[in-house]
Short mmCIF file of C-alpha atoms in Angstrom, two decimals:
data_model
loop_
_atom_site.label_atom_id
_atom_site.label_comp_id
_atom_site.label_asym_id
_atom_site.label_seq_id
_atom_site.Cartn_x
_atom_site.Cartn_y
_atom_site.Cartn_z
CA UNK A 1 191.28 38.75 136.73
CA UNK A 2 189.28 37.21 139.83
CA UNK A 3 185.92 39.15 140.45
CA UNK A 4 183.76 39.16 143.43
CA UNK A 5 180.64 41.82 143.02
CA UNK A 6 178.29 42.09 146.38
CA UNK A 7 175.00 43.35 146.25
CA UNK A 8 172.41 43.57 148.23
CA UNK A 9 173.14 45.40 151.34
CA UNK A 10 170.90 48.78 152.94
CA UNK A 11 169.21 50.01 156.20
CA UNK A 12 166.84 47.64 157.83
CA UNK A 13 165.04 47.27 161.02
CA UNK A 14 165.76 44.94 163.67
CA UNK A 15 163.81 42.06 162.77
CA UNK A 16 164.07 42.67 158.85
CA UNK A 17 165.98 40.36 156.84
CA UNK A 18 167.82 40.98 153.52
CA UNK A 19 169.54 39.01 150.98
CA UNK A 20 173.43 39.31 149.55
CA UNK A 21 174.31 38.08 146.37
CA UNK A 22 177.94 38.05 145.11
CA UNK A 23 178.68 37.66 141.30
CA UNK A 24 182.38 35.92 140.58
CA UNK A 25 183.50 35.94 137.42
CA UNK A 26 187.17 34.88 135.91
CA UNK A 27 187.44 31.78 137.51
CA UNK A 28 185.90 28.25 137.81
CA UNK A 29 183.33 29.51 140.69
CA UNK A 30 181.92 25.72 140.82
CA UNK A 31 185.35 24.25 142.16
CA UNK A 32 185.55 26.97 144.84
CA UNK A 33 184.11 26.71 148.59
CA UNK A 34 183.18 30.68 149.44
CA UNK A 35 183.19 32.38 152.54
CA UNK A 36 180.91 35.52 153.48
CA UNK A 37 183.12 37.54 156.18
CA UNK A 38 181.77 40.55 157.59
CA UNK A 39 183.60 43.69 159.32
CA UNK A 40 181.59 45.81 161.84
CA UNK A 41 181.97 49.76 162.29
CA UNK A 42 185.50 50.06 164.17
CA UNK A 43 185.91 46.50 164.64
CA UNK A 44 188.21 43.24 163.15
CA UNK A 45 187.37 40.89 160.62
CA UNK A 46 184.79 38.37 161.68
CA UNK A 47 183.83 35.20 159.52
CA UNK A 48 180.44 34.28 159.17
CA UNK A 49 179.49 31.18 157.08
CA UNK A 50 181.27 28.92 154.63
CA UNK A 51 179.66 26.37 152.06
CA UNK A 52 181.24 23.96 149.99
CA UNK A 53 182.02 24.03 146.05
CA UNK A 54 178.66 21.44 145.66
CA UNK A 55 177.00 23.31 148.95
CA UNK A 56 177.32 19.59 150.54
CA UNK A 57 179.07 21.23 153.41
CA UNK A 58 177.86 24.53 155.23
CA UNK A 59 178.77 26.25 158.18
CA UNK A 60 177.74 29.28 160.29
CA UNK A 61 179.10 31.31 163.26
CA UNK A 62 176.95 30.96 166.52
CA UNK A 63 175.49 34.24 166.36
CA UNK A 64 173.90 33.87 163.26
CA UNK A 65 173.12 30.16 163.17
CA UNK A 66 168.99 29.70 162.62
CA UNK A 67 169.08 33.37 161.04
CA UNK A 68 171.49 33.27 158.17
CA UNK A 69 170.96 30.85 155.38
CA UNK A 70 173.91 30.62 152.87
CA UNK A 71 173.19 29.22 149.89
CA UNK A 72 175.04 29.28 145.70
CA UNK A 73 174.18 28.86 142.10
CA UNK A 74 176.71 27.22 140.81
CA UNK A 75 175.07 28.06 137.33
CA UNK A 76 174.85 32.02 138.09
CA UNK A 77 178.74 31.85 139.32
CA UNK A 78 177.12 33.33 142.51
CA UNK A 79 176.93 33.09 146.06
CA UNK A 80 174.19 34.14 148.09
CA UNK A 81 173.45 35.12 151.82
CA UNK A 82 169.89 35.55 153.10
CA UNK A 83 169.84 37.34 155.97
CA UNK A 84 166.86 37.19 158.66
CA UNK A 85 165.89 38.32 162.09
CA UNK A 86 168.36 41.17 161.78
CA UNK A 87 169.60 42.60 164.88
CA UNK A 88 171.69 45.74 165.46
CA UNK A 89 174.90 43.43 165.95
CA UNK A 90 175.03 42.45 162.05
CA UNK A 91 175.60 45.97 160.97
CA UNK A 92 178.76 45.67 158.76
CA UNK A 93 180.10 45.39 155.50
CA UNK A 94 179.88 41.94 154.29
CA UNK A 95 182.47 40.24 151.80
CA UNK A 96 182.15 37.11 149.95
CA UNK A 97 185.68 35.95 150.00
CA UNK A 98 186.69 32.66 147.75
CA UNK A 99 188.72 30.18 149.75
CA UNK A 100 191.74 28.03 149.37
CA UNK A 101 191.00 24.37 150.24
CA UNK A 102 193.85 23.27 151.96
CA UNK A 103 193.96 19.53 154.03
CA UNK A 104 193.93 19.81 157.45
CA UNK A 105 192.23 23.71 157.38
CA UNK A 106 189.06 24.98 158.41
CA UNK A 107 186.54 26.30 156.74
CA UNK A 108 187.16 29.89 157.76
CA UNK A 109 190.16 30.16 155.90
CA UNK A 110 192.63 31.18 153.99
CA UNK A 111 190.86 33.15 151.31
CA UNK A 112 192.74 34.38 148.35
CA UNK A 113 190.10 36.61 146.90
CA UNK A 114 187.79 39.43 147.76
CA UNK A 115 185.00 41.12 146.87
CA UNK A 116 184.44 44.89 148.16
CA UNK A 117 182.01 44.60 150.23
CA UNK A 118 178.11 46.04 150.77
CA UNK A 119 177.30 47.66 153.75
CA UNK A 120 174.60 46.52 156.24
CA UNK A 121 172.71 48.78 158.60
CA UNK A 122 170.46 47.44 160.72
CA UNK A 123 168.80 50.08 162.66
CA UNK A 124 165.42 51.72 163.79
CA UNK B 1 188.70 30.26 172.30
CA UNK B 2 191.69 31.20 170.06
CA UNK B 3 192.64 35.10 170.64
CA UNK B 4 195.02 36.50 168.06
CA UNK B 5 196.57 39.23 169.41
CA UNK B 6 198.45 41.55 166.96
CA UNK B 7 201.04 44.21 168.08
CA UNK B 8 201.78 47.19 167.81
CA UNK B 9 198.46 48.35 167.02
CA UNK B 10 199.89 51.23 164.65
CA UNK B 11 203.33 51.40 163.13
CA UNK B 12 205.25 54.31 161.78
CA UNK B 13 207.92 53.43 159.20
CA UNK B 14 209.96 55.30 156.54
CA UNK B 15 210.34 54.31 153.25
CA UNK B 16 213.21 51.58 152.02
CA UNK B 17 212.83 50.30 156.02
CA UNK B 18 211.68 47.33 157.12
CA UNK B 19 208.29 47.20 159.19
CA UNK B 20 208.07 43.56 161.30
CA UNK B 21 204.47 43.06 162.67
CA UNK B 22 203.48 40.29 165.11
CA UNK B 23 200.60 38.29 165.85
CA UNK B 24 200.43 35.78 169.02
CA UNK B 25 198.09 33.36 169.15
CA UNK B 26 196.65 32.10 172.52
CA UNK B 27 197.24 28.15 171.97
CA UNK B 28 200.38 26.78 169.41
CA UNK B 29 199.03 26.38 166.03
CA UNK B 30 200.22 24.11 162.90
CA UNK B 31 201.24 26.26 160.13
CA UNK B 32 197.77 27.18 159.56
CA UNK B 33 198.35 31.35 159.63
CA UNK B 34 197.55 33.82 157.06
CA UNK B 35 198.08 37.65 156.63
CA UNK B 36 196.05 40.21 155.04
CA UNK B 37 196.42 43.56 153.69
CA UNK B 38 193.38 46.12 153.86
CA UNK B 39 194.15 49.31 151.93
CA UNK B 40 191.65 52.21 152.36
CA UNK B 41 188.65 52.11 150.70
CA UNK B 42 189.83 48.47 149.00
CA UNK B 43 188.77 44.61 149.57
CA UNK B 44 191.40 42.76 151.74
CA UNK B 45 194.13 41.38 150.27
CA UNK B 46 195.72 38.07 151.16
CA UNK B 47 199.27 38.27 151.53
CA UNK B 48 200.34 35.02 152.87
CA UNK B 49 199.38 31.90 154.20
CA UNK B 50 200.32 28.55 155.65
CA UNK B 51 202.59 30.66 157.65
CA UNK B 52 205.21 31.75 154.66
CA UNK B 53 203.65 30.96 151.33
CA UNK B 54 202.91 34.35 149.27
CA UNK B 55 199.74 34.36 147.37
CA UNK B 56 199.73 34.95 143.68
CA UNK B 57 200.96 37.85 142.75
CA UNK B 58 202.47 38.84 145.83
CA UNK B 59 205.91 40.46 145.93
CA UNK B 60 208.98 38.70 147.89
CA UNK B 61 209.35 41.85 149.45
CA UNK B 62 206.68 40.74 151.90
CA UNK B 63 207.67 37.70 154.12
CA UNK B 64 206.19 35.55 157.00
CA UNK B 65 207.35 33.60 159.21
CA UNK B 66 207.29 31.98 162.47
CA UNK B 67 206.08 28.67 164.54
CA UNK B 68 204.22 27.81 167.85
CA UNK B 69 202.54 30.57 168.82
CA UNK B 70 204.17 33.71 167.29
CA UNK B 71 204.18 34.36 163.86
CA UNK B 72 205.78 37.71 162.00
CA UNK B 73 205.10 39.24 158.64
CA UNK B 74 207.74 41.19 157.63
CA UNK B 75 207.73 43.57 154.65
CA UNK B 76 210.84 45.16 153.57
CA UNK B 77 211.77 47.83 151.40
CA UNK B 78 208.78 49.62 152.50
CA UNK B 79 206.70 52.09 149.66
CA UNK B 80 204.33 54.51 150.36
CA UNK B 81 201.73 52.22 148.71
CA UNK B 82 202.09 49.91 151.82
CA UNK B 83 200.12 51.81 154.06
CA UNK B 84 197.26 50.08 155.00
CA UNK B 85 195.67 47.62 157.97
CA UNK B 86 197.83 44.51 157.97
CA UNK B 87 195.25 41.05 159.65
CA UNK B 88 196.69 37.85 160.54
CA UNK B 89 194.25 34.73 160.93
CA UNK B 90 194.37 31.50 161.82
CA UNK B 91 192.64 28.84 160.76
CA UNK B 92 193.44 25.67 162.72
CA UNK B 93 190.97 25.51 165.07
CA UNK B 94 187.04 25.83 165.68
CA UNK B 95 185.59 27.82 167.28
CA UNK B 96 186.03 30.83 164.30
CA UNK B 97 185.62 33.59 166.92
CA UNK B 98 188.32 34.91 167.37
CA UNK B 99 190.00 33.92 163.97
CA UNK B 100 191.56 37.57 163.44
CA UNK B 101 193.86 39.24 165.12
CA UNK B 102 192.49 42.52 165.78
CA UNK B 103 195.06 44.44 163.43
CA UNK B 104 198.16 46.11 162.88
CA UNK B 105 198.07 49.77 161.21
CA UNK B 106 201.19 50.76 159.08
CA UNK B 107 201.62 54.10 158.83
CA UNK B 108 204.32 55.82 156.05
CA UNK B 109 206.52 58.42 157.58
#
């Protein structure tokens, strides 16, 4: 069965920085592009960056462009999100979600599997 | 900007009925339109996508459909174990704010 383990998440100040990691496991992880979506307290779904099976292709929300880096190891099966510059805004759960490539899509989506999330608190 | 908007915001249905949530987007979209399931406590789920096409493993119990700029996910014969936050998303156009709609709660009578 299709895995996705986060890790990685706490309570940090504004300004701190932190660094996801997501573990797959049961599937080819190397043919996959991955999305990390994130869900604040009380609020939707929000996407926030995408990057390619080969990580030729990477993409970010506004918000976060400059401050997140997404990066994978295609040899680890894992997917990573470092995190700086944290503001208050970025508290949320964060999921590494694997997506379906589909021609004529976005990167944002669909995405078949989940992981369950780690929780991000960015506070003082 | 793309807005999904989702409605109702919560649902109350009995079992063995049929609950029929919407989402609207703002602007006409291809076929590009997925639905999720979020139980309690659990990772979304992803129910459906390019408008109609259920994911693996998902039971033909739960439908979507639609064209344009509304789009319906229909589950019938409704359990007890379909309570949960239902999430449609598009993914035809940039920007990706927006993406969601905002959510759909079924509740179980």
């Amino acid at each position: 069965e299709v895995q996705l383990v986060e890790s990685g998440g706490g309570l940090v100040q504004p300004g701190g920085s932190l660094r996801l990691s997501c573990v797959s496991s049961d599937f080819t992880f190397s043919s996959h592009s991955m999305n990390w979506v994130r869900q604040a307290p009380g609020k939707g779904l929000e996407w926030v960056a995408y990057i390619s099976s080969r990580s030729t292709t990477i993409y970010y929300r506004d918000s976060v462009k400059g401050r997140f880096t997404v990066s994978r190891d295609n040899a680890k099966n894992s997917l990573y999100l470092q995190m700086s510059n944290l503001r208050v805004e970025d508290t949320a759960v964060y999921y590494c979600a694997r997506k379906i490539d589909i021609v004529g899509a976005t990167p944002f989506g669909p995405n078949d599997y989940w992981g369950q999330g780690t929780l991000v608190s960015v506070s003082s | 900007e793309m807005v999904m908007t989702q409605s109702p915001d919560t649902m109350s249905v009995s079992p063995g009925e049929t609950a029929t949530l919407s989402c609207r987007a703002s602007q006409s979209l291809s076929s590009n339109l997925a639905w999720y399931q979020r139980k309690p406590g659990q990772a979304p789920r992803l129910l459906i996508y390019d408008t109609s096409t259920r994911a693996t493993g998902i039971p033909a119990r739960f439908s979507g459909s639609g064209s344009g700029t509304e789009f319906t996910l229909t589950i019938s014969s409704l359990q007890s174990e379909d309570l949960a936050v239902y999430y449609c998303q598009q993914y035809d156009y940039w920007p990706p704010e927006g993406s969601f709609g905002q959510g759909t709660k079924l509740e179980i009578k």
